[in-house]
CSV table of C-alpha atoms and ligand atoms in Angstrom, one decimal:
chain,number,residue,atom,x,y,z
A,1,MET,CA,-0.1,-0.1,0.0
A,2,LYS,CA,1.5,3.4,-1.2
A,3,ARG,CA,-0.9,5.2,-1.5
A,4,ILE,CA,-4.9,5.4,-0.3
A,5,GLY,CA,-7.7,7.5,-1.3
A,6,ILE,CA,-10.5,8.7,0.9
A,7,LEU,CA,-13.3,10.1,1.4
A,8,THR,CA,-16.6,11.3,3.5
A,9,ALA,CA,-20.4,10.1,1.7
A,10,GLY,CA,-23.7,10.5,2.7
A,11,GLY,CA,-24.9,13.3,5.5
A,12,ASP,CA,-21.9,14.8,7.4
A,13,THR,CA,-21.3,14.3,11.2
A,14,PRO,CA,-19.5,16.3,13.2
A,15,ALA,CA,-16.9,13.4,13.3
A,16,LEU,CA,-15.6,13.3,10.3
A,17,ASN,CA,-12.5,15.4,10.3
A,18,ALA,CA,-11.1,13.6,13.3
A,19,THR,CA,-11.6,10.1,11.7
A,20,ILE,CA,-9.7,11.5,8.5
A,21,TYR,CA,-7.8,12.8,11.4
A,22,GLY,CA,-6.9,9.3,12.7
A,23,ALA,CA,-6.8,7.3,9.3
A,24,VAL,CA,-3.5,10.4,8.0
A,25,GLU,CA,-2.1,9.7,11.1
A,26,ARG,CA,-1.7,6.1,10.7
A,27,ALA,CA,-0.7,6.1,7.1
A,28,ASN,CA,2.4,8.7,8.0
A,29,SER,CA,3.5,6.6,10.0
A,30,LEU,CA,3.4,3.6,7.9
A,31,LYS,CA,4.8,6.1,4.8
A,32,ILE,CA,1.3,6.5,2.7
A,33,GLU,CA,0.3,8.6,0.7
A,34,MET,CA,-2.9,9.7,1.7
A,35,LEU,CA,-5.1,11.6,-1.3
A,36,GLY,CA,-8.4,13.2,-0.2
A,37,LEU,CA,-11.3,12.5,-2.9
A,38,GLN,CA,-13.7,15.4,-2.6
A,39,ARG,CA,-17.4,15.0,-2.2
A,40,GLY,CA,-17.5,11.8,-1.7
A,41,TYR,CA,-18.7,9.5,-4.6
A,42,ALA,CA,-19.1,12.3,-6.7
A,43,GLY,CA,-15.5,13.3,-6.6
A,44,LEU,CA,-14.7,9.5,-7.5
A,45,LEU,CA,-17.1,9.5,-10.8
A,46,ASP,CA,-16.0,12.9,-11.9
A,47,SER,CA,-12.0,13.3,-13.3
A,48,ARG,CA,-12.5,16.9,-13.0
A,49,VAL,CA,-13.5,17.1,-9.3
A,50,PRO,CA,-9.7,17.4,-8.1
A,51,HIS,CA,-8.3,15.8,-4.8
A,52,VAL,CA,-6.1,17.0,-2.0
A,53,HIS,CA,-3.1,15.7,-0.7
A,54,LEU,CA,-3.8,15.2,3.1
A,55,ASN,CA,-0.1,14.2,4.0
A,56,PRO,CA,2.9,15.6,1.9
A,57,LEU,CA,6.5,13.9,3.4
A,58,PHE,CA,3.8,12.3,5.7
A,59,THR,CA,2.7,15.2,7.5
A,60,THR,CA,-0.5,15.9,8.5
A,61,ILE,CA,-1.3,18.9,6.5
A,62,PRO,CA,-2.3,21.9,9.2
A,63,GLU,CA,-6.4,22.3,7.7
A,64,LEU,CA,-7.4,18.7,9.0
A,65,ASP,CA,-8.4,19.4,12.5
A,66,PRO,CA,-9.9,17.2,14.5
A,67,CYS,CA,-11.8,19.4,16.7
A,68,LYS,CA,-13.8,20.8,13.7
A,69,GLY,CA,-17.3,19.7,12.6
A,70,GLY,CA,-18.2,19.6,9.0
A,71,THR,CA,-15.5,17.2,6.6
A,72,LEU,CA,-12.6,19.3,4.8
A,73,LEU,CA,-13.4,17.0,1.7
A,74,GLY,CA,-17.0,17.6,1.7
A,75,SER,CA,-19.6,15.1,1.6
A,76,SER,CA,-22.5,14.0,-1.2
A,77,ARG,CA,-24.9,11.9,-1.6
A,78,THR,CA,-24.3,10.9,-5.0
A,79,TYR,CA,-25.3,7.1,-5.8
A,80,LEU,CA,-23.2,4.5,-6.6
A,81,ASP,CA,-25.0,1.3,-8.2
A,82,ALA,CA,-23.4,-2.0,-8.8
A,83,THR,CA,-25.6,-2.4,-12.4
A,84,CYS,CA,-24.3,1.0,-13.6
A,85,THR,CA,-21.2,-0.4,-15.6
A,86,GLU,CA,-20.6,3.4,-17.3
A,87,ARG,CA,-20.3,4.6,-13.8
A,88,LEU,CA,-17.8,1.7,-12.8
A,89,GLU,CA,-15.9,2.0,-15.8
A,90,LEU,CA,-15.6,5.6,-15.3
A,91,VAL,CA,-14.1,4.8,-11.4
A,92,ALA,CA,-11.9,2.3,-12.6
A,93,GLN,CA,-10.2,4.7,-14.8
A,94,HIS,CA,-9.9,7.6,-12.1
A,95,VAL,CA,-8.7,5.2,-9.3
A,96,THR,CA,-6.0,4.2,-12.6
A,97,LYS,CA,-5.5,7.8,-13.2
A,98,LEU,CA,-4.2,8.5,-9.3
A,99,LYS,CA,-2.6,5.5,-8.4
A,100,LEU,CA,-4.7,4.6,-5.9
A,101,ASP,CA,-4.1,1.0,-4.5
A,102,GLY,CA,-6.7,1.1,-1.5
A,103,LEU,CA,-9.7,3.0,-1.3
A,104,LEU,CA,-10.9,4.1,2.1
A,105,CYS,CA,-14.5,5.2,2.7
A,106,ILE,CA,-16.5,7.0,5.8
A,107,GLY,CA,-20.3,6.4,5.5
A,108,GLY,CA,-22.7,4.8,6.9
A,109,ASP,CA,-24.8,2.2,5.4
A,110,GLY,CA,-25.0,3.1,2.1
A,111,THR,CA,-21.6,4.3,1.6
A,112,ILE,CA,-21.5,0.6,2.0
A,113,ASN,CA,-24.1,-0.3,-1.0
A,114,GLY,CA,-21.5,2.3,-3.2
A,115,MET,CA,-18.8,1.0,-2.0
A,116,GLN,CA,-19.3,-3.7,-2.6
A,117,PRO,CA,-19.0,-2.2,-6.5
A,118,ILE,CA,-15.9,-0.5,-6.1
A,119,ALA,CA,-13.8,-3.1,-3.9
A,120,GLU,CA,-14.3,-5.6,-7.5
A,121,ILE,CA,-11.7,-2.7,-8.5
A,122,LEU,CA,-9.3,-2.3,-5.9
A,123,PRO,CA,-9.3,-2.8,-2.1
A,124,CYS,CA,-11.9,-0.9,-0.3
A,125,VAL,CA,-12.8,-0.5,4.2
A,126,LEU,CA,-15.2,1.6,5.2
A,127,ALA,CA,-14.4,3.6,8.0
A,128,PRO,CA,-18.3,4.1,10.4
A,129,LYS,CA,-20.3,7.2,11.0
A,130,THR,CA,-23.6,8.7,11.3
A,131,ILE,CA,-25.6,10.2,14.0
A,132,ASP,CA,-27.6,8.3,13.6
A,133,ASN,CA,-25.8,5.0,15.2
A,134,ASP,CA,-28.0,3.0,12.7
A,135,LEU,CA,-24.7,1.5,11.3
A,136,GLY,CA,-24.1,-2.2,12.9
A,137,LEU,CA,-26.4,-5.4,14.2
A,138,ASN,CA,-27.3,-5.5,17.4
A,139,TYR,CA,-26.5,-9.4,16.6
A,140,ILE,CA,-24.7,-11.3,14.5
A,141,ASP,CA,-27.0,-12.7,12.0
A,142,GLU,CA,-29.7,-10.5,13.1
A,143,PRO,CA,-30.1,-9.7,9.6
A,144,ASN,CA,-31.4,-12.9,8.9
A,145,ASP,CA,-34.3,-11.6,9.9
A,146,TRP,CA,-35.6,-10.3,7.0
A,147,ILE,CA,-38.4,-11.9,5.6
A,148,ARG,CA,-40.1,-10.8,2.4
A,149,ARG,CA,-43.8,-11.0,1.6
A,150,PRO,CA,-44.8,-10.8,-2.7
A,151,LYS,CA,-47.2,-7.6,-2.5
A,152,GLN,CA,-51.2,-8.6,-3.1
A,153,GLY,CA,-51.4,-7.9,-6.4
A,154,LEU,CA,-49.0,-6.0,-7.4
A,155,PRO,CA,-45.3,-6.5,-8.7
A,156,GLY,CA,-43.0,-5.9,-5.6
A,157,TYR,CA,-42.6,-7.7,-2.3
A,158,THR,CA,-43.0,-6.1,1.2
A,159,GLU,CA,-40.1,-6.2,4.3
A,160,GLU,CA,-41.1,-7.5,7.6
A,161,ARG,CA,-38.6,-8.3,10.6
A,162,ASN,CA,-39.2,-10.8,12.8
A,163,THR,CA,-36.5,-10.0,16.1
A,164,SER,CA,-35.1,-13.4,16.4
A,165,ARG,CA,-33.8,-12.8,20.3
A,166,ASP,CA,-35.8,-10.9,23.7
A,167,THR,CA,-33.1,-10.3,25.8
A,168,LEU,CA,-29.3,-8.9,24.9
A,169,LEU,CA,-26.2,-8.3,25.7
A,170,ARG,CA,-23.8,-5.5,25.0
A,171,GLU,CA,-21.1,-7.7,24.4
A,172,ASP,CA,-22.8,-8.6,21.3
A,173,ILE,CA,-23.7,-5.8,19.2
A,174,ILE,CA,-21.8,-5.2,16.3
A,175,ASN,CA,-20.6,-1.8,15.6
A,176,TYR,CA,-21.3,-0.4,19.5
A,177,ALA,CA,-22.1,3.5,18.9
A,178,THR,CA,-20.9,5.3,15.1
A,179,PRO,CA,-18.5,8.1,15.9
A,180,GLY,CA,-21.0,11.0,15.5
A,181,TYR,CA,-23.9,9.8,17.0
A,182,ALA,CA,-22.5,11.1,21.1
A,183,THR,CA,-22.3,14.4,19.5
A,184,ALA,CA,-25.9,14.8,18.0
A,185,VAL,CA,-27.0,13.6,21.5
A,186,PHE,CA,-25.5,16.2,23.3
A,187,VAL,CA,-26.6,18.9,21.2
A,188,VAL,CA,-30.1,17.3,21.6
A,189,ALA,CA,-30.1,17.0,25.3
A,190,GLN,CA,-28.5,21.1,25.5
A,191,SER,CA,-31.4,21.8,23.5
A,192,ILE,CA,-33.8,20.3,25.4
A,193,GLU,CA,-32.8,21.6,28.9
A,194,ARG,CA,-33.6,25.0,27.8
A,195,LEU,CA,-36.4,24.0,26.5
A,196,ARG,CA,-37.1,22.4,29.0
A,197,THR,CA,-37.3,25.3,31.3
A,198,THR,CA,-39.2,27.7,28.7
A,199,ALA,CA,-42.0,25.5,28.9
A,200,GLU,CA,-41.7,24.6,32.7
A,201,SER,CA,-42.2,29.0,33.2
A,202,HIS,CA,-45.7,29.2,30.5
A,203,ARG,CA,-46.8,25.8,31.1
A,204,ARG,CA,-46.6,24.3,27.9
A,205,ILE,CA,-46.3,20.6,26.2
A,206,ALA,CA,-43.2,21.2,24.1
A,207,ILE,CA,-42.6,18.7,21.9
A,208,VAL,CA,-38.7,18.3,20.4
A,209,GLU,CA,-37.9,16.3,17.1
A,210,VAL,CA,-35.3,14.7,16.8
A,211,MET,CA,-33.0,13.2,13.5
A,212,GLY,CA,-32.3,8.7,13.1
A,213,ARG,CA,-34.9,8.3,10.1
A,214,GLN,CA,-35.6,5.1,11.0
A,215,SER,CA,-34.0,4.4,14.4
A,216,GLY,CA,-34.4,6.0,17.5
A,217,TYR,CA,-31.1,6.2,19.1
A,218,ILE,CA,-30.8,10.0,18.8
A,219,ALA,CA,-34.6,9.8,20.7
A,220,LEU,CA,-32.8,7.1,23.3
A,221,GLY,CA,-29.9,9.1,24.5
A,222,ALA,CA,-32.4,11.9,24.3
A,223,ALA,CA,-33.0,10.2,27.7
A,224,TYR,CA,-29.9,12.3,29.9
A,225,ALA,CA,-32.1,15.5,29.0
A,226,GLN,CA,-35.1,14.2,31.4
A,227,PRO,CA,-38.0,14.3,28.9
A,228,ASP,CA,-41.3,12.9,30.3
A,229,ILE,CA,-42.0,11.0,26.9
A,230,ILE,CA,-39.6,9.6,24.7
A,231,LEU,CA,-41.7,8.4,20.8
A,232,ILE,CA,-38.9,6.5,19.1
A,233,PRO,CA,-39.9,5.2,15.5
A,234,GLU,CA,-39.5,1.6,16.0
A,235,VAL,CA,-42.4,1.3,18.2
A,236,PRO,CA,-46.1,3.1,16.4
A,237,VAL,CA,-47.4,5.5,19.1
A,238,ASN,CA,-50.9,4.7,20.9
A,239,PHE,CA,-52.1,8.1,21.1
A,240,GLU,CA,-54.4,7.3,23.1
A,241,GLN,CA,-52.0,6.0,26.0
A,242,LEU,CA,-49.9,9.2,25.2
A,243,ALA,CA,-52.6,11.0,25.9
A,244,GLY,CA,-53.3,10.0,29.2
A,245,ARG,CA,-49.9,10.5,30.2
A,246,VAL,CA,-49.4,13.9,29.1
A,247,SER,CA,-53.0,15.0,31.2
A,248,GLN,CA,-51.5,12.7,34.0
A,249,LEU,CA,-48.3,14.5,33.9
A,250,TYR,CA,-49.7,18.3,33.1
A,251,GLU,CA,-51.8,17.7,36.5
A,252,LEU,CA,-48.9,17.0,38.3
A,253,GLN,CA,-46.0,19.3,36.8
A,254,LYS,CA,-48.1,22.0,34.6
A,255,HIS,CA,-45.9,21.3,31.9
A,256,ALA,CA,-44.3,18.8,29.9
A,257,LEU,CA,-41.9,17.1,27.2
A,258,ILE,CA,-42.1,15.4,24.3
A,259,VAL,CA,-39.2,14.1,22.7
A,260,VAL,CA,-39.7,12.3,19.4
A,261,GLY,CA,-37.7,10.5,16.3
A,262,GLU,CA,-38.6,12.5,13.5
A,263,GLY,CA,-39.8,8.5,11.7
A,264,VAL,CA,-42.7,7.9,14.3
A,265,LYS,CA,-45.4,5.8,13.0
A,266,ASN,CA,-48.6,5.3,13.3
A,267,SER,CA,-50.7,1.7,14.8
A,268,ASP,CA,-50.6,1.7,10.5
A,269,GLY,CA,-47.2,1.7,10.3
A,270,HIS,CA,-47.5,5.2,8.6
A,271,GLU,CA,-45.1,8.3,9.3
A,272,LEU,CA,-46.6,11.3,11.2
A,273,GLY,CA,-44.6,13.6,9.3
A,274,ALA,CA,-44.2,14.3,5.8
A,275,VAL,CA,-41.7,11.5,4.2
A,276,MET,CA,-39.5,12.8,1.1
A,277,PRO,CA,-37.6,11.1,-1.3
A,278,THR,CA,-33.6,12.3,-1.6
A,279,TYR,CA,-31.3,10.6,-2.9
A,280,ASP,CA,-29.0,8.7,-1.7
A,281,PRO,CA,-26.4,6.0,-1.7
A,282,ALA,CA,-29.1,4.4,0.1
A,283,GLY,CA,-32.2,5.3,-1.4
A,284,ASN,CA,-32.9,7.1,1.9
A,285,VAL,CA,-35.9,9.7,2.3
A,286,ARG,CA,-36.5,12.7,3.9
A,287,TYR,CA,-38.7,13.1,6.5
A,288,SER,CA,-40.2,16.6,7.9
A,289,GLY,CA,-42.5,17.6,10.6
A,290,ALA,CA,-43.1,14.6,12.8
A,291,ALA,CA,-43.3,16.7,16.3
A,292,ASP,CA,-45.9,19.6,14.1
A,293,ALA,CA,-48.7,16.7,13.0
A,294,LEU,CA,-48.3,14.9,17.0
A,295,GLY,CA,-49.0,18.5,18.4
A,296,GLU,CA,-51.8,18.3,16.1
A,297,ILE,CA,-53.3,15.1,16.7
A,298,LEU,CA,-52.9,15.3,20.9
A,299,GLY,CA,-54.5,18.9,21.1
A,300,LYS,CA,-57.3,17.3,19.9
A,301,LEU,CA,-57.4,14.2,21.9
A,302,LEU,CA,-57.0,16.2,25.0
A,303,GLY,CA,-59.3,19.6,24.5
A,304,ALA,CA,-58.8,23.0,25.2
A,305,ASN,CA,-60.4,22.2,28.6
A,306,LEU,CA,-57.2,20.6,30.5
A,307,PHE,CA,-55.5,23.4,29.5
A,308,SER,CA,-57.9,26.2,30.0
A,309,ASP,CA,-58.8,24.8,33.7
A,310,MET,CA,-55.2,25.2,34.7
A,311,ARG,CA,-54.0,28.6,33.2
A,312,THR,CA,-56.1,31.0,34.8
A,313,PHE,CA,-55.9,34.6,33.1
A,314,GLU,CA,-53.9,32.7,29.5
A,315,PRO,CA,-55.7,31.9,26.9
A,316,ALA,CA,-55.8,28.3,26.2
A,317,SER,CA,-54.3,29.0,22.0
A,318,SER,CA,-51.0,28.4,22.6
A,319,PRO,CA,-50.3,25.4,25.5
A,320,MET,CA,-48.2,23.8,23.0
A,321,PHE,CA,-45.2,24.1,21.2
A,322,SER,CA,-42.9,22.1,18.5
A,323,ARG,CA,-39.5,22.5,18.1
A,324,LYS,CA,-37.3,20.6,15.4
A,325,ILE,CA,-33.3,20.3,16.9
A,326,GLY,CA,-32.4,19.7,13.1
A,327,HIS,CA,-29.3,19.6,10.9
A,328,THR,CA,-27.5,21.7,14.4
A,329,GLN,CA,-27.2,17.9,15.8
A,330,ARG,CA,-25.4,17.0,13.1
A,331,GLY,CA,-22.7,20.7,13.0
A,332,GLY,CA,-20.3,21.6,15.3
A,333,ARG,CA,-17.1,20.9,17.3
A,334,PRO,CA,-16.8,16.6,18.1
A,335,ILE,CA,-17.2,16.2,21.8
A,336,LEU,CA,-14.2,14.2,23.2
A,337,PHE,CA,-15.6,10.6,22.8
A,338,ASP,CA,-16.7,10.7,19.1
A,339,ARG,CA,-13.1,12.6,18.5
A,340,PHE,CA,-11.7,9.9,20.1
A,341,TYR,CA,-13.3,6.7,18.4
A,342,ALA,CA,-13.5,8.3,15.4
A,343,SER,CA,-9.6,9.2,14.8
A,344,GLN,CA,-9.3,5.5,16.3
A,345,LEU,CA,-11.2,4.0,13.6
A,346,GLY,CA,-10.2,5.7,10.9
A,347,GLY,CA,-6.5,4.0,12.2
A,348,LYS,CA,-8.4,1.0,12.5
A,349,ALA,CA,-9.5,1.3,8.6
A,350,VAL,CA,-5.5,2.3,7.2
A,351,ASP,CA,-4.6,-0.9,9.1
A,352,LEU,CA,-7.2,-2.9,7.5
A,353,LEU,CA,-6.0,-2.0,4.4
A,354,ALA,CA,-2.6,-2.1,4.6
A,355,ASP,CA,-3.1,-5.8,6.3
A,356,GLY,CA,-4.7,-7.0,3.0
A,357,GLU,CA,-8.2,-6.3,4.1
A,358,THR,CA,-11.5,-5.6,1.6
A,359,ASN,CA,-14.8,-4.9,1.6
A,360,GLU,CA,-14.2,-4.5,5.5
A,361,ILE,CA,-16.1,-2.0,8.2
A,362,ALA,CA,-13.7,-0.8,11.3
A,363,THR,CA,-15.7,-1.7,14.3
A,364,ILE,CA,-15.9,-0.6,18.0
A,365,GLN,CA,-17.0,-3.7,20.0
A,366,TYR,CA,-17.9,-3.7,23.9
A,367,ARG,CA,-16.2,-6.3,26.0
A,368,PRO,CA,-17.8,-5.9,30.1
A,369,ASP,CA,-13.8,-6.2,31.4
A,370,SER,CA,-12.4,-4.0,29.0
A,371,GLY,CA,-14.8,-1.6,27.7
A,372,PHE,CA,-14.4,-0.4,24.0
A,373,VAL,CA,-12.4,-2.1,21.3
A,374,LEU,CA,-11.5,-1.6,18.3
A,375,SER,CA,-12.6,-4.4,15.4
A,376,SER,CA,-13.5,-5.3,12.1
A,377,ILE,CA,-16.8,-7.0,10.4
A,378,SER,CA,-17.1,-8.4,6.7
A,379,ALA,CA,-19.5,-5.8,5.1
A,380,ASN,CA,-21.2,-8.8,3.3
A,381,LYS,CA,-21.9,-9.5,7.0
A,382,LEU,CA,-24.7,-7.2,7.7
A,383,ARG,CA,-27.0,-8.5,4.2
A,384,ASP,CA,-29.6,-10.1,4.0
A,385,GLN,CA,-30.8,-13.1,1.9
A,386,TRP,CA,-30.7,-10.5,-1.4
A,387,GLY,CA,-27.5,-8.5,-0.3
A,388,GLU,CA,-29.9,-5.7,1.1
A,389,ILE,CA,-28.3,-3.7,4.3
A,390,HIS,CA,-30.9,-2.5,7.0
A,391,PRO,CA,-30.0,0.4,8.9
A,392,ARG,CA,-29.7,-0.4,12.4
A,393,GLU,CA,-33.1,-0.4,14.7
A,394,VAL,CA,-33.4,0.6,18.4
A,395,HIS,CA,-33.5,-3.7,19.7
A,396,PRO,CA,-36.8,-4.2,21.9
A,397,ALA,CA,-34.8,-5.0,24.8
A,398,LEU,CA,-33.5,-0.8,25.3
A,399,TYR,CA,-37.1,0.9,25.5
A,400,ASP,CA,-39.9,-0.2,28.2
A,401,THR,CA,-42.8,0.3,25.4
A,402,ARG,CA,-45.4,0.8,28.8
A,403,ARG,CA,-43.8,3.6,30.3
A,404,MET,CA,-42.7,5.3,26.7
A,405,GLN,CA,-38.7,5.6,28.2
A,406,LEU,CA,-35.7,3.3,28.4
A,407,SER,CA,-35.6,0.4,29.7
A,408,GLN,CA,-33.1,-0.8,31.9
A,409,PHE,CA,-31.3,-2.7,29.5
A,410,GLY,CA,-31.6,0.6,27.5
A,411,ILE,CA,-29.4,2.6,30.5
A,412,ASP,CA,-27.0,-0.2,30.4
A,413,TYR,CA,-26.1,0.7,26.8
A,414,LEU,CA,-25.6,4.2,27.0
A,415,LYS,CA,-23.2,4.5,30.2
A,416,PRO,CA,-20.0,3.5,28.9
A,417,ILE,CA,-20.9,6.0,25.8
A,418,PHE,CA,-22.0,8.7,28.0
A,419,THR,CA,-19.9,8.8,31.0
A,420,ASN,CA,-16.9,10.7,30.2
A,421,ALA,CA,-18.1,11.8,26.9
A,422,ILE,CA,-17.1,15.4,27.1
A,423,GLY,CA,-13.7,16.0,27.9
A,424,ALA,CA,-12.3,18.7,30.3
A,425,ASP,CA,-11.1,20.3,26.6
A,426,ASP,CA,-14.8,20.8,25.7
A,427,VAL,CA,-16.0,22.7,28.1
A,428,GLU,CA,-12.9,24.9,28.4
A,429,CYS,CA,-14.0,25.6,24.3
A,430,ILE,CA,-16.6,27.1,25.7
A,431,ARG,CA,-15.1,29.2,27.9
A,432,THR,CA,-12.3,30.7,25.9
A,433,GLN,CA,-13.7,30.8,22.6
A,434,MET,CA,-17.9,31.1,22.0
A,435,PHE,CA,-17.6,35.3,23.0
A,436,SER,CA,-13.9,35.7,21.7
A,437,ALA,CA,-13.3,39.5,20.9
A,438,GLY,CA,-11.5,38.2,17.3
A,439,SER,CA,-14.8,37.0,16.7
A,440,LEU,CA,-16.1,40.6,16.6
A,441,SER,CA,-13.8,41.9,14.3
A,442,ASN,CA,-12.3,39.0,11.9
A,443,ARG,CA,-14.8,37.2,9.2
A,444,TYR,CA,-15.2,33.4,9.2
A,445,GLN,CA,-12.5,31.6,7.9
A,446,SER,CA,-13.7,28.6,5.5
A,447,VAL,CA,-11.6,25.1,5.4
A,448,ASN,CA,-13.2,25.4,1.8
A,449,THR,CA,-10.7,28.1,1.5
A,450,ASP,CA,-8.3,27.3,2.8
A,451,ILE,CA,-8.9,23.6,1.2
A,452,ARG,CA,-9.3,25.3,-2.0
A,453,LYS,CA,-5.2,26.1,-2.4
A,454,ARG,CA,-4.2,22.6,-1.7
A,455,ILE,CA,-6.5,21.8,-4.6
A,456,ARG,CA,-4.8,19.0,-7.4
A,457,TYR,CA,-6.0,19.0,-10.5
A,458,LEU,CA,-5.4,15.8,-12.7
B,501,F6P,O1,-28.4,10.4,8.0
B,501,F6P,C1,-28.3,11.8,8.8
B,501,F6P,C2,-29.9,12.7,9.3
B,501,F6P,O2,-29.2,13.4,9.9
B,501,F6P,C3,-31.2,11.6,9.1
B,501,F6P,O3,-31.1,11.7,10.7
B,501,F6P,C4,-31.9,13.4,9.0
B,501,F6P,O4,-33.3,12.2,8.1
B,501,F6P,C5,-31.4,12.8,7.3
B,501,F6P,O5,-29.7,12.8,7.4
B,501,F6P,C6,-31.4,14.7,6.9
B,501,F6P,O6,-30.7,14.7,5.7
B,501,F6P,P1,-30.7,16.0,5.0
B,501,F6P,O7,-28.8,16.3,4.6
B,501,F6P,O8,-30.8,15.2,3.7
B,501,F6P,O9,-31.6,17.1,5.6
């Protein structure tokens, strides 16, 4: 291995630069050149998209800052399909021109799908990232739980899964947590803390929507901010139960705070919010409006009386508000847990390539006696019998449906990730940088501008 290409694909996370940094530092010590390919798979398809030499003289370029969110390489949701031979031909040409011996993709499930056909051209490995924490398995043979049924009277099939295990062990989980997840939860917990006190003062019901697509891990992590109710996409909302619990809470504490994962569904399996198609490697959809939709349904079920009786001298018209935390979950400085494991996984991915592996994913595994250790798994182990990779969902053992809260196992799951996840330097950084007087007089210096100065064309 003399020269490796590296790219970041799919939605970004705060920990991408940390992964690239870990990979480049490892490459430096192995005397491997690292070429950064810009804008995900788009950079491999279009030879006019320039690349960046990340370690001239085996020294990491100073623009690569592991403490900075985003990715200095840029990302895209460009699709790479195994059936599109023309595109694969372009990739082959580009890889040959760049004289790459291997490719390191930083991404999620969609990126692995894109990586599979490239692995036929040159050795490829994946360092995982996603704030959704949905890249991995609850247990090793989980893909075999998926079944397909023909659609009645229609072409195609429907997919369902049978959960073959009621209980889980933490050490069974493949890729325990993905870099980006901890920082997203940190942002969510801080936001909830702020929304809580204003809801409390004004006797309101706050409905807070968090990201995660069809996986409820971010919503679960929000438990650190002690929301009254957590609703996850994996468990259909029982509106009667929800309304009953909210009015109980309102009577008791004169306000309530509900966290809702953006992909939550009703009992018919339909998402509460809008679902729009997007073009990314996983064929993922874009979710919006779950919190607003939930607020409307809840408002009708609770009726105005509950509020008018308790909000004397105030109109009963504004007792509820919804907030979408949105893309703040994906940006900014990564917290210590993410920085550390992202860079470890980047380094591990380089080791995998150097050891001659291909189509392999670097992972972190939990060991009861030693905590987290680095490991890896073949990408094919994540596929079901039809070759599809499904986003990891929150296993029923992590969630208590009756209380609409974390279960005891859910608590046990979160603790190794979040205990000490924030570094002293993260706190110090807020103290020294947030109100730095220099920011008032200096413009923001974009890494995109800096990196352009280093760009090489073919
Ligand atoms: O997969 C990461 C994620 O942030 C999801 O949680 C969210 O639904 C989606 O990406 C949003 O993507 P976009 O960047 O297209 O708005």
